[in-house]
């Protein structure tokens, strides 16, 4: 599990009014909470193959009316040394998901999408992708 403040998209998450972030133990541990439900938020980083990265990008960029259908058909398997990397922040009750997809280009990961935030049923649909 990654420290939420060490993510490349940390600024967007920490400045989101729906998320409360607090540090303890001299800044070594960080606790984030999704305010509307009081659920703890966990962060992680996954690498994906080119095919799975393209599938996730299609889900993230889809209209919200098609999100549940596209997410139900998309099942991703994390890999090692993938062409894509996703930073993911998920509340433990699955009511909130924020993610950003990066593509490996020119020897580093470059953003492939903006930070996408999902709540409620949309968040639960996106969680099922992983």
N, CA, C and O atoms as a MOPAC input file, in Angstrom:
PM7 MOZYME 1SCF
protein

 N      0.83700 1    -1.16400 1     0.00000 1
 C      0.00000 1     0.00000 1     0.00000 1
 C      0.88900 1     1.23600 1     0.00000 1
 O      1.87000 1     1.30200 1     0.74000 1
 N      0.55200 1     2.18700 1    -0.80900 1
 C      1.35500 1     3.39900 1    -0.96400 1
 C      0.86900 1     4.49400 1    -0.02200 1
 O     -0.30400 1     4.53500 1     0.35000 1
 N      1.77400 1     5.36700 1     0.35300 1
 C      1.43500 1     6.54600 1     1.13000 1
 C      0.77400 1     7.53200 1     0.17300 1
 O      1.33800 1     7.85100 1    -0.87400 1
 N     -0.39600 1     8.00800 1     0.51700 1
 C     -1.16700 1     8.87300 1    -0.37900 1
 C     -0.39600 1    10.14200 1    -0.74100 1
 O     -0.56700 1    10.66900 1    -1.84000 1
 N      0.44400 1    10.63800 1     0.15800 1
 C      1.19500 1    11.85800 1    -0.11600 1
 C      2.37300 1    11.62200 1    -1.05400 1
 O      2.97000 1    12.58300 1    -1.53900 1
 N      2.71300 1    10.38600 1    -1.31500 1
 C      3.82700 1    10.08200 1    -2.21000 1
 C      3.36600 1     9.80700 1    -3.64600 1
 O      4.19000 1     9.59000 1    -4.53400 1
 N      2.06600 1     9.81800 1    -3.86600 1
 C      1.54400 1     9.63200 1    -5.21900 1
 C      1.81300 1    10.87500 1    -6.05200 1
 O      1.89200 1    11.98500 1    -5.52800 1
 N      1.94800 1    10.67700 1    -7.33600 1
 C      2.12900 1    11.82100 1    -8.23800 1
 C      0.86000 1    12.67400 1    -8.29300 1
 O      0.93000 1    13.87300 1    -8.56000 1
 N     -0.28700 1    12.06400 1    -8.04400 1
 C     -1.55300 1    12.79900 1    -8.06500 1
 C     -1.96400 1    13.26700 1    -6.66200 1
 O     -3.12400 1    13.61600 1    -6.44400 1
 N     -1.03000 1    13.27500 1    -5.72200 1
 C     -1.33100 1    13.62100 1    -4.32700 1
 C     -1.96000 1    15.00600 1    -4.18500 1
 O     -2.87500 1    15.19000 1    -3.38300 1
 N     -1.48500 1    15.96000 1    -4.93900 1
 C     -2.03200 1    17.31100 1    -4.84500 1
 C     -3.52300 1    17.35200 1    -5.11700 1
 O     -4.27300 1    18.01500 1    -4.40000 1
 N     -3.95100 1    16.65200 1    -6.14100 1
 C     -5.37400 1    16.62300 1    -6.49100 1
 C     -6.19600 1    15.94200 1    -5.40400 1
 O     -7.31100 1    16.37200 1    -5.10900 1
 N     -5.65400 1    14.88600 1    -4.80700 1
 C     -6.39400 1    14.14600 1    -3.78500 1
 C     -6.43100 1    14.93500 1    -2.47800 1
 O     -7.49200 1    15.07900 1    -1.87000 1
 N     -5.29700 1    15.43800 1    -2.05000 1
 C     -5.22000 1    16.16300 1    -0.77800 1
 C     -6.00800 1    17.47400 1    -0.80300 1
 O     -6.43500 1    17.95500 1     0.24600 1
 N     -6.20400 1    18.05000 1    -1.97800 1
 C     -6.96600 1    19.29100 1    -2.10300 1
 C     -8.44300 1    19.05700 1    -2.37800 1
 O     -9.20900 1    20.01300 1    -2.49600 1
 N     -8.84700 1    17.80500 1    -2.48100 1
 C    -10.25700 1    17.46100 1    -2.70800 1
 C    -10.99500 1    17.58100 1    -1.37200 1
 O    -10.61000 1    16.94000 1    -0.39300 1
 N    -12.02800 1    18.37900 1    -1.32600 1
 C    -12.78000 1    18.61100 1    -0.09500 1
 C    -13.46600 1    17.38200 1     0.46500 1
 O    -13.86100 1    17.37200 1     1.63100 1
 N    -13.61200 1    16.35000 1    -0.34300 1
 C    -14.25400 1    15.11500 1     0.12700 1
 C    -13.29700 1    14.22800 1     0.90700 1
 O    -13.72400 1    13.27900 1     1.56500 1
 N    -12.00000 1    14.53200 1     0.83800 1
 C    -10.97300 1    13.71900 1     1.48600 1
 C    -10.30700 1    14.52800 1     2.58600 1
 O     -9.90000 1    15.67000 1     2.37500 1
 N    -10.19900 1    13.92400 1     3.75800 1
 C     -9.48900 1    14.52700 1     4.88500 1
 C     -8.19000 1    13.75400 1     5.07000 1
 O     -8.21400 1    12.54000 1     5.26700 1
 N     -7.06000 1    14.44600 1     5.00900 1
 C     -5.74500 1    13.80700 1     5.12000 1
 C     -5.04300 1    14.33300 1     6.36100 1
 O     -4.93700 1    15.54300 1     6.56300 1
 N     -4.56500 1    13.41400 1     7.19100 1
 C     -3.80600 1    13.80800 1     8.37900 1
 C     -2.54700 1    12.96200 1     8.47400 1
 O     -2.54300 1    11.79200 1     8.09100 1
 N     -1.48600 1    13.55800 1     8.98500 1
 C     -0.20600 1    12.87200 1     9.15600 1
 C      0.05600 1    12.65800 1    10.63100 1
 O     -0.37400 1    13.44100 1    11.47800 1
 N      0.76900 1    11.58400 1    10.92400 1
 C      1.16200 1    11.30900 1    12.29700 1
 C      2.54300 1    10.68100 1    12.29700 1
 O      3.10300 1    10.38300 1    11.24200 1
 N      3.08000 1    10.48400 1    13.47500 1
 C      4.40400 1     9.89600 1    13.65400 1
 C      5.43200 1    10.62500 1    12.79400 1
 O      6.13400 1    10.01600 1    11.98600 1
 N      5.50400 1    11.94300 1    12.98700 1
 C      6.47600 1    12.80400 1    12.30500 1
 C      6.34500 1    12.75700 1    10.77600 1
 O      7.33700 1    12.90800 1    10.06300 1
 N      5.13600 1    12.55000 1    10.28300 1
 C      4.89700 1    12.53900 1     8.84600 1
 C      5.16200 1    11.21900 1     8.15500 1
 O      5.01500 1    11.12000 1     6.93700 1
 N      5.55400 1    10.18800 1     8.91700 1
 C      5.83800 1     8.89100 1     8.30200 1
 C      4.56700 1     8.12500 1     7.94800 1
 O      4.57300 1     7.30700 1     7.02800 1
 N      3.49400 1     8.38000 1     8.66200 1
 C      2.23300 1     7.71400 1     8.34500 1
 C      1.19300 1     8.77100 1     7.99300 1
 O      1.16200 1     9.85900 1     8.56800 1
 N      0.36900 1     8.43000 1     7.06200 1
 C     -0.67800 1     9.33000 1     6.60800 1
 C     -1.99500 1     8.58400 1     6.63900 1
 O     -2.07500 1     7.42400 1     6.23400 1
 N     -3.02700 1     9.25500 1     7.12100 1
 C     -4.36200 1     8.66000 1     7.16500 1
 C     -5.29500 1     9.55200 1     6.37300 1
 O     -5.37400 1    10.75800 1     6.60400 1
 N     -5.99500 1     8.94600 1     5.44400 1
 C     -6.96500 1     9.68500 1     4.63800 1
 C     -8.34600 1     9.08700 1     4.87300 1
 O     -8.49800 1     7.87300 1     5.00600 1
 N     -9.34800 1     9.96100 1     4.92300 1
 C    -10.72200 1     9.53600 1     5.18000 1
 C    -11.63600 1    10.19500 1     4.15500 1
 O    -11.51700 1    11.38700 1     3.86900 1
 N    -12.54800 1     9.40000 1     3.60800 1
 C    -13.59000 1     9.92100 1     2.71700 1
 C    -14.67700 1    10.49800 1     3.61800 1
 O    -15.40600 1     9.74600 1     4.26600 1
 N    -14.79100 1    11.80500 1     3.66500 1
 C    -15.65200 1    12.49200 1     4.63000 1
 C    -17.12300 1    12.09100 1     4.58500 1
 O    -17.70400 1    11.86700 1     5.64700 1
 N    -17.75800 1    11.98800 1     3.41900 1
 C    -19.19600 1    11.68000 1     3.43000 1
 C    -19.56500 1    10.38100 1     4.14700 1
 O    -20.64600 1    10.29300 1     4.73000 1
 N    -18.69200 1     9.37200 1     4.11500 1
 C    -19.01900 1     8.10300 1     4.76800 1
 C    -18.12600 1     7.79700 1     5.96400 1
 O    -18.41600 1     6.87400 1     6.72600 1
 N    -17.04400 1     8.55500 1     6.14500 1
 C    -16.11800 1     8.30000 1     7.23700 1
 C    -15.23000 1     7.09400 1     6.99700 1
 O    -14.58700 1     6.61000 1     7.92900 1
 N    -15.18100 1     6.60400 1     5.78400 1
 C    -14.39300 1     5.42000 1     5.44900 1
 C    -12.93300 1     5.78200 1     5.19400 1
 O    -12.63200 1     6.80300 1     4.57500 1
 N    -12.03600 1     4.93400 1     5.67900 1
 C    -10.60700 1     5.12600 1     5.44600 1
 C    -10.31400 1     4.91500 1     3.96400 1
 O    -10.92100 1     4.06600 1     3.31200 1
 N     -9.38100 1     5.69400 1     3.44900 1
 C     -9.00300 1     5.64200 1     2.04100 1
 C     -7.60300 1     5.04000 1     1.92800 1
 O     -6.67700 1     5.46500 1     2.61900 1
 N     -7.46200 1     4.05500 1     1.05900 1
 C     -6.17500 1     3.40200 1     0.80900 1
 C     -5.68900 1     3.77200 1    -0.58500 1
 O     -6.48900 1     3.98600 1    -1.49500 1
 N     -4.36500 1     3.84500 1    -0.74300 1
 C     -3.76500 1     4.17000 1    -2.03500 1
 C     -2.86500 1     3.03000 1    -2.47000 1
 O     -2.22500 1     2.38400 1    -1.64000 1
 N     -2.81600 1     2.78400 1    -3.76400 1
 C     -1.86900 1     1.80900 1    -4.28800 1
 C     -1.50100 1     2.15200 1    -5.71900 1
 O     -2.14200 1     2.97600 1    -6.37100 1
 N     -0.46200 1     1.50000 1    -6.18200 1
 C      0.04300 1     1.71000 1    -7.53600 1
 C      0.13000 1     0.35000 1    -8.20500 1
 O      0.71400 1    -0.58600 1    -7.66000 1
 N     -0.45600 1     0.24700 1    -9.39000 1
 C     -0.45100 1    -1.00500 1   -10.14200 1
 C      0.12300 1    -0.76700 1   -11.52800 1
 O     -0.02800 1     0.31700 1   -12.09300 1
 N      0.77200 1    -1.76700 1   -12.06700 1
 C      1.24100 1    -1.70300 1   -13.44900 1
 C      0.37700 1    -2.62100 1   -14.29100 1
 O     -0.05600 1    -3.68100 1   -13.84000 1
 N      0.13200 1    -2.19600 1   -15.52700 1
 C     -0.76300 1    -2.91500 1   -16.42800 1
 C     -0.10800 1    -3.11100 1   -17.78900 1
 O      0.77400 1    -2.35000 1   -18.18900 1
 N     -0.55400 1    -4.14200 1   -18.48800 1
 C     -0.11000 1    -4.35700 1   -19.86300 1
 C     -0.69100 1    -3.26700 1   -20.75300 1
 O     -1.57400 1    -2.51700 1   -20.33700 1
 N     -0.19700 1    -3.18600 1   -21.95400 1
 C     -0.70500 1    -2.19500 1   -22.91000 1
 C     -2.20500 1    -2.40400 1   -23.15600 1
 O     -2.96500 1    -1.43600 1   -23.19500 1
 N     -2.62900 1    -3.64900 1   -23.32100 1
 C     -4.04100 1    -3.94300 1   -23.58600 1
 C     -4.91600 1    -3.53300 1   -22.40500 1
 O     -5.94800 1    -2.88800 1   -22.59000 1
 N     -4.50400 1    -3.90700 1   -21.18500 1
 C     -5.29300 1    -3.55000 1   -20.01000 1
 C     -5.27200 1    -2.04300 1   -19.77400 1
 O     -6.28000 1    -1.47900 1   -19.34900 1
 N     -4.16600 1    -1.38900 1   -20.03700 1
 C     -4.10200 1     0.06400 1   -19.90900 1
 C     -5.06900 1     0.75400 1   -20.85800 1
 O     -5.73700 1     1.71900 1   -20.48500 1
 N     -5.14000 1     0.25600 1   -22.08100 1
 C     -6.08100 1     0.83000 1   -23.05200 1
 C     -7.52700 1     0.57700 1   -22.63000 1
 O     -8.38700 1     1.43700 1   -22.81900 1
 N     -7.80000 1    -0.60000 1   -22.05900 1
 C     -9.16000 1    -0.89900 1   -21.57500 1
 C     -9.54700 1     0.04900 1   -20.43400 1
 O    -10.65000 1     0.59300 1   -20.40900 1
 N     -8.61500 1     0.23300 1   -19.48900 1
 C     -8.89800 1     1.11700 1   -18.36200 1
 C     -9.08800 1     2.55200 1   -18.84300 1
 O     -9.96700 1     3.25600 1   -18.34600 1
 N     -8.29900 1     2.98100 1   -19.77700 1
 C     -8.43600 1     4.33500 1   -20.32000 1
 C     -9.81700 1     4.52200 1   -20.94600 1
 O    -10.43600 1     5.57400 1   -20.78700 1
 N    -10.29500 1     3.51200 1   -21.65100 1
 C    -11.63200 1     3.59100 1   -22.25300 1
 C    -12.71300 1     3.68800 1   -21.18000 1
 O    -13.68600 1     4.42300 1   -21.34700 1
 N    -12.55200 1     2.95700 1   -20.08800 1
 C    -13.52500 1     3.01800 1   -18.99400 1
 C    -13.51000 1     4.40300 1   -18.35300 1
 O    -14.56500 1     5.00200 1   -18.14300 1
 N    -12.32700 1     4.91100 1   -18.04300 1
 C    -12.19200 1     6.20200 1   -17.36300 1
 C    -12.74300 1     7.33200 1   -18.21700 1
 O    -13.36600 1     8.25400 1   -17.69000 1
 N    -12.52900 1     7.27900 1   -19.51000 1
 C    -12.96100 1     8.35800 1   -20.39600 1
 C    -14.37300 1     8.18600 1   -20.93500 1
 O    -14.84600 1     9.02400 1   -21.70200 1
 N    -15.05100 1     7.11500 1   -20.54500 1
 C    -16.40500 1     6.86300 1   -21.04600 1
 C    -17.41600 1     7.79400 1   -20.38200 1
 O    -17.18400 1     8.28200 1   -19.27600 1
 N    -18.53700 1     8.03900 1   -21.06000 1
 C    -19.61300 1     8.81200 1   -20.43000 1
 C    -20.14300 1     8.03300 1   -19.21600 1
 O    -20.18400 1     6.80300 1   -19.23000 1
 N    -20.53900 1     8.74500 1   -18.19200 1
 C    -21.00200 1     8.09300 1   -16.95700 1
 C    -22.18500 1     7.17700 1   -17.20000 1
 O    -22.37800 1     6.21700 1   -16.45400 1
 N    -22.98000 1     7.44800 1   -18.22100 1
 C    -24.13000 1     6.59000 1   -18.51800 1
 C    -23.70100 1     5.20800 1   -19.01200 1
 O    -24.47300 1     4.25600 1   -18.90500 1
 N    -22.49300 1     5.07900 1   -19.54800 1
 C    -21.99800 1     3.79800 1   -20.06100 1
 C    -20.97400 1     3.14400 1   -19.13600 1
 O    -20.50000 1     2.04100 1   -19.41100 1
 N    -20.63500 1     3.82200 1   -18.04300 1
 C    -19.56100 1     3.37400 1   -17.16800 1
 C    -19.80200 1     1.97300 1   -16.60000 1
 O    -18.91100 1     1.12600 1   -16.67200 1
 N    -20.95900 1     1.71800 1   -16.05000 1
 C    -21.23800 1     0.42000 1   -15.42100 1
 C    -21.11900 1    -0.71400 1   -16.42900 1
 O    -20.56900 1    -1.76700 1   -16.10600 1
 N    -21.62100 1    -0.52200 1   -17.63200 1
 C    -21.56000 1    -1.56900 1   -18.65200 1
 C    -20.12300 1    -1.84100 1   -19.08300 1
 O    -19.71500 1    -2.99800 1   -19.18400 1
 N    -19.35400 1    -0.78100 1   -19.33600 1
 C    -17.95900 1    -0.95300 1   -19.74200 1
 C    -17.11200 1    -1.55300 1   -18.62800 1
 O    -16.25300 1    -2.39700 1   -18.88500 1
 N    -17.34700 1    -1.12400 1   -17.39900 1
 C    -16.58400 1    -1.64900 1   -16.26500 1
 C    -16.88300 1    -3.13100 1   -16.03600 1
 O    -15.98800 1    -3.89600 1   -15.67600 1
 N    -18.11700 1    -3.53200 1   -16.23900 1
 C    -18.48200 1    -4.94100 1   -16.03900 1
 C    -17.77000 1    -5.85000 1   -17.03700 1
 O    -17.51200 1    -7.01600 1   -16.73800 1
 N    -17.45300 1    -5.33000 1   -18.20800 1
 C    -16.77600 1    -6.12300 1   -19.24100 1
 C    -15.25200 1    -6.03300 1   -19.15600 1
 O    -14.55200 1    -6.65300 1   -19.95800 1
 N    -14.74100 1    -5.28300 1   -18.21300 1
 C    -13.29300 1    -5.02700 1   -18.11700 1
 C    -12.75700 1    -5.61700 1   -16.82100 1
 O    -13.13200 1    -5.18200 1   -15.73300 1
 N    -11.88400 1    -6.60300 1   -16.93800 1
 C    -11.25600 1    -7.21300 1   -15.76400 1
 C     -9.74400 1    -7.17400 1   -15.96500 1
 O     -9.20300 1    -7.86800 1   -16.82600 1
 N     -9.07400 1    -6.35500 1   -15.16000 1
 C     -7.65200 1    -6.10700 1   -15.33900 1
 C     -6.81000 1    -6.99200 1   -14.42400 1
 O     -7.20800 1    -7.31200 1   -13.30500 1
 N     -5.64800 1    -7.37500 1   -14.92100 1
 C     -4.68300 1    -8.15300 1   -14.15000 1
 C     -3.39400 1    -7.34700 1   -14.03600 1
 O     -2.74100 1    -7.08700 1   -15.04700 1
 N     -3.01600 1    -6.94700 1   -12.81800 1
 C     -1.74000 1    -6.23100 1   -12.66000 1
 C     -0.57500 1    -7.09600 1   -13.14000 1
 O     -0.62500 1    -8.32400 1   -13.06500 1
 N      0.45800 1    -6.44500 1   -13.62700 1
 C      1.63300 1    -7.13700 1   -14.15200 1
 C      2.89100 1    -6.48000 1   -13.59700 1
 O      2.81200 1    -5.51300 1   -12.83900 1
 N      4.02100 1    -6.99500 1   -13.96700 1
 C      5.30600 1    -6.41100 1   -13.57400 1
 C      5.90100 1    -5.73600 1   -14.80500 1
 O      5.86100 1    -6.29500 1   -15.90100 1
 N      6.44900 1    -4.54500 1   -14.62900 1
 C      7.06000 1    -3.79100 1   -15.72900 1
 C      6.08000 1    -3.54800 1   -16.87000 1
 O      6.38900 1    -3.80900 1   -18.03300 1
 N      4.90400 1    -3.05000 1   -16.52800 1
 C      3.87300 1    -2.81100 1   -17.53400 1
 C      4.09100 1    -1.53300 1   -18.31300 1
 O      4.85800 1    -0.65900 1   -17.91000 1
 N      3.40000 1    -1.44100 1   -19.43700 1
 C      3.43700 1    -0.23400 1   -20.25900 1
 C      2.62500 1     0.89400 1   -19.63500 1
 O      2.82200 1     2.06500 1   -19.96100 1
 N      1.71900 1     0.53600 1   -18.74400 1
 C      0.88500 1     1.51400 1   -18.06200 1
 C      1.03100 1     1.33500 1   -16.55400 1
 O      1.30900 1     0.24000 1   -16.06600 1
 N      0.83800 1     2.43100 1   -15.82900 1
 C      0.80600 1     2.41900 1   -14.37400 1
 C     -0.43900 1     3.20000 1   -13.96600 1
 O     -0.76700 1     4.22700 1   -14.56000 1
 N     -1.11800 1     2.70300 1   -12.95600 1
 C     -2.28000 1     3.41600 1   -12.44200 1
 C     -2.07900 1     3.68100 1   -10.95500 1
 O     -1.76400 1     2.77500 1   -10.18300 1
 N     -2.26800 1     4.94400 1   -10.57100 1
 C     -2.32000 1     5.30900 1    -9.16500 1
 C     -3.79300 1     5.30100 1    -8.79700 1
 O     -4.62800 1     5.91200 1    -9.46500 1
 N     -4.08600 1     4.59300 1    -7.71600 1
 C     -5.49000 1     4.37900 1    -7.36200 1
 C     -5.69400 1     4.68700 1    -5.88500 1
 O     -4.89800 1     4.27300 1    -5.04200 1
 N     -6.75300 1     5.40500 1    -5.57900 1
 C     -7.15200 1     5.72800 1    -4.21700 1
 C     -8.58800 1     5.23500 1    -4.06300 1
 O     -9.47800 1     5.64600 1    -4.80700 1
 N     -8.80600 1     4.33900 1    -3.08000 1
 C    -10.11600 1     3.70400 1    -2.91800 1
 C    -10.52300 1     3.73700 1    -1.45400 1
 O     -9.73700 1     3.37900 1    -0.57700 1
 N    -11.75000 1     4.16700 1    -1.19100 1
 C    -12.25300 1     4.09600 1     0.18000 1
 C    -12.60300 1     2.64000 1     0.47900 1
 O    -12.98200 1     1.88800 1    -0.41800 1
 N    -12.47400 1     2.25700 1     1.72900 1
 C    -12.70300 1     0.85700 1     2.10500 1
 C    -14.15000 1     0.42000 1     1.91100 1
 O    -14.42000 1    -0.77100 1     1.75900 1
 N    -15.08600 1     1.37600 1     1.91500 1
 C    -16.48600 1     1.02300 1     1.64900 1
 C    -16.82000 1     1.08700 1     0.15800 1
 O    -17.97000 1     0.88700 1    -0.23200 1
 N    -15.81000 1     1.36600 1    -0.67500 1
 C    -15.91900 1     1.43100 1    -2.14100 1
 C    -16.88700 1     2.51200 1    -2.62000 1
 O    -17.42500 1     2.41600 1    -3.72300 1
 N    -17.11100 1     3.53500 1    -1.80300 1
 C    -17.98600 1     4.64000 1    -2.19400 1
 C    -17.21500 1     5.75200 1    -2.89500 1
 O    -17.82200 1     6.68500 1    -3.42100 1
 N    -15.87500 1     5.66700 1    -2.91200 1
 C    -15.04700 1     6.69300 1    -3.52700 1
 C    -13.83900 1     6.04000 1    -4.18600 1
 O    -13.16700 1     5.19900 1    -3.59000 1
 N    -13.57700 1     6.44200 1    -5.42400 1
 C    -12.38400 1     5.99700 1    -6.14900 1
 C    -11.83800 1     7.19100 1    -6.91700 1
 O    -12.58400 1     7.91800 1    -7.57300 1
 N    -10.52900 1     7.38200 1    -6.82700 1
 C     -9.84300 1     8.35900 1    -7.66600 1
 C     -8.67300 1     7.63300 1    -8.29500 1
 O     -7.97600 1     6.87000 1    -7.62600 1
 N     -8.45700 1     7.86400 1    -9.57300 1
 C     -7.32600 1     7.20700 1   -10.22000 1
 C     -6.78700 1     8.05800 1   -11.34600 1
 O     -7.46300 1     8.92400 1   -11.90100 1
 N     -5.52900 1     7.77000 1   -11.65900 1
 C     -4.88300 1     8.42200 1   -12.79800 1
 C     -4.02100 1     7.37800 1   -13.48600 1
 O     -3.26700 1     6.64900 1   -12.84000 1
 N     -4.14100 1     7.31800 1   -14.78400 1
 C     -3.40400 1     6.36100 1   -15.59500 1
 C     -2.19200 1     7.04600 1   -16.21900 1
 O     -2.28800 1     8.16700 1   -16.71800 1
 N     -1.05300 1     6.36100 1   -16.18500 1
 C      0.19100 1     6.85700 1   -16.77000 1
 C      0.68100 1     5.84400 1   -17.79600 1
 O      0.51800 1     4.63800 1   -17.61100 1
 N      1.27700 1     6.33100 1   -18.87300 1
 C      1.83900 1     5.46600 1   -19.91400 1
 C      3.35300 1     5.65000 1   -19.93500 1
 O      3.85800 1     6.76400 1   -19.79600 1
 N      4.07100 1     4.53600 1   -20.11200 1
 C      5.52900 1     4.58000 1   -20.15100 1
 C      5.97200 1     5.08100 1   -21.52100 1
 O      5.80800 1     4.39300 1   -22.52900 1
 N      6.53200 1     6.27800 1   -21.54700 1
 C      7.00300 1     6.91300 1   -22.77400 1
 C      8.33500 1     7.59200 1   -22.48600 1
 O      8.49600 1     8.21400 1   -21.43600 1
 N      9.27300 1     7.48300 1   -23.38400 1
 C     10.56600 1     8.15000 1   -23.26200 1
 C     11.22200 1     7.89200 1   -21.90400 1
 O     11.71000 1     8.80900 1   -21.24500 1
 N     11.21700 1     6.63200 1   -21.51200 1
 C     11.89300 1     6.15800 1   -20.30300 1
 C     11.29700 1     6.64200 1   -18.98800 1
 O     11.97800 1     6.62500 1   -17.96200 1
 N     10.03500 1     7.07500 1   -19.00100 1
 C      9.35400 1     7.43700 1   -17.76500 1
 C      7.84200 1     7.37300 1   -17.96700 1
 O      7.35300 1     7.37500 1   -19.09600 1
 N      7.11300 1     7.31600 1   -16.85700 1
 C      5.64800 1     7.30100 1   -16.93400 1
 C      5.12100 1     8.72300 1   -17.08300 1
 O      5.41100 1     9.59800 1   -16.26800 1
 N      4.35000 1     8.93300 1   -18.12900 1
 C      3.72000 1    10.21900 1   -18.41000 1
 C      2.20700 1    10.07900 1   -18.23300 1
 O      1.65800 1     9.01900 1   -18.53300 1
 N      1.51000 1    11.13500 1   -17.74500 1
 C      0.05800 1    11.03600 1   -17.57500 1
 C     -0.65300 1    10.69900 1   -18.88500 1
 O     -0.41400 1    11.32400 1   -19.91800 1
 N     -1.52300 1     9.70800 1   -18.81900 1
 C     -2.33200 1     9.32700 1   -19.97800 1
 C     -3.77300 1     9.79000 1   -19.81400 1
 O     -4.50900 1     9.89000 1   -20.79600 1
 N     -4.18100 1    10.07500 1   -18.57400 1
 C     -5.51200 1    10.60800 1   -18.28400 1
 C     -5.38500 1    11.66900 1   -17.20200 1
 O     -4.36200 1    11.76800 1   -16.52300 1
 N     -6.43000 1    12.44900 1   -17.05600 1
 C     -6.52600 1    13.35400 1   -15.91200 1
 C     -6.90400 1    12.51500 1   -14.69300 1
 O     -7.22000 1    11.33300 1   -14.82300 1
 N     -6.87100 1    13.11800 1   -13.52600 1
 C     -7.33600 1    12.43100 1   -12.32400 1
 C     -8.84200 1    12.26300 1   -12.45900 1
 O     -9.57100 1    13.23900 1   -12.63400 1
 N     -9.30000 1    11.02300 1   -12.37700 1
 C    -10.73000 1    10.71300 1   -12.50500 1
 C    -11.26200 1    10.34500 1   -11.12600 1
 O    -10.66900 1     9.52600 1   -10.42300 1
 N    -12.37600 1    10.95000 1   -10.74600 1
 C    -12.98300 1    10.70200 1    -9.44100 1
 C    -14.36900 1    10.11200 1    -9.65700 1
 O    -15.15800 1    10.60600 1   -10.46300 1
 N    -14.64600 1     9.04200 1    -8.91500 1
 C    -15.92700 1     8.35800 1    -9.00300 1
 C    -16.49700 1     8.20800 1    -7.60100 1
 O    -15.76100 1     7.95100 1    -6.64800 1
 N    -17.81700 1     8.37000 1    -7.47800 1
 C    -18.48500 1     8.20800 1    -6.18800 1
 C    -19.71200 1     7.32300 1    -6.34800 1
 O    -20.25000 1     7.17800 1    -7.44500 1
 N    -20.14400 1     6.73800 1    -5.24700 1
 C    -21.36600 1     5.94900 1    -5.22400 1
 C    -21.29800 1     4.72800 1    -6.12000 1
 O    -20.31400 1     3.99000 1    -6.10800 1
 N    -22.36500 1     4.51800 1    -6.90500 1
 C    -22.44400 1     3.34400 1    -7.78200 1
 C    -21.35500 1     3.35100 1    -8.84600 1
 O    -20.86200 1     2.29200 1    -9.23400 1
 N    -20.97500 1     4.53300 1    -9.32200 1
 C    -19.88400 1     4.61000 1   -10.30100 1
 C    -18.57800 1     4.10400 1    -9.68000 1
 O    -17.82500 1     3.38200 1   -10.33200 1
 N    -18.31000 1     4.47200 1    -8.44500 1
 C    -17.09400 1     4.01600 1    -7.75900 1
 C    -17.11300 1     2.50100 1    -7.58100 1
 O    -16.10100 1     1.83700 1    -7.80300 1
 N    -18.25100 1     1.95700 1    -7.18400 1
 C    -18.34700 1     0.50700 1    -7.00400 1
 C    -18.13700 1    -0.23500 1    -8.32200 1
 O    -17.57400 1    -1.33000 1    -8.33400 1
 N    -18.58300 1     0.34800 1    -9.42400 1
 C    -18.37400 1    -0.26000 1   -10.73800 1
 C    -16.88200 1    -0.24700 1   -11.10000 1
 O    -16.36000 1    -1.23600 1   -11.61500 1
 N    -16.20700 1     0.85700 1   -10.83300 1
 C    -14.77400 1     0.96400 1   -11.16200 1
 C    -13.94400 1     0.01800 1   -10.29400 1
 O    -12.98200 1    -0.57500 1   -10.78000 1
 N    -14.29800 1    -0.13000 1    -9.02900 1
 C    -13.56800 1    -1.05300 1    -8.13900 1
 C    -13.60500 1    -2.46700 1    -8.68600 1
 O    -12.62800 1    -3.20200 1    -8.54800 1
 N    -14.70300 1    -2.86300 1    -9.30000 1
 C    -14.84400 1    -4.22100 1    -9.82300 1
 C    -13.90400 1    -4.51000 1   -10.99200 1
 O    -13.65300 1    -5.67200 1   -11.31300 1
 N    -13.38600 1    -3.46200 1   -11.62600 1
 C    -12.45500 1    -3.61800 1   -12.74900 1
 C    -11.16900 1    -4.28500 1   -12.29500 1
 O    -10.55400 1    -5.04600 1   -13.04200 1
 N    -10.76700 1    -3.99200 1   -11.06000 1
 C     -9.50100 1    -4.52200 1   -10.54300 1
 C     -9.76500 1    -5.82600 1    -9.85900 1
 O     -8.83800 1    -6.45300 1    -9.34700 1

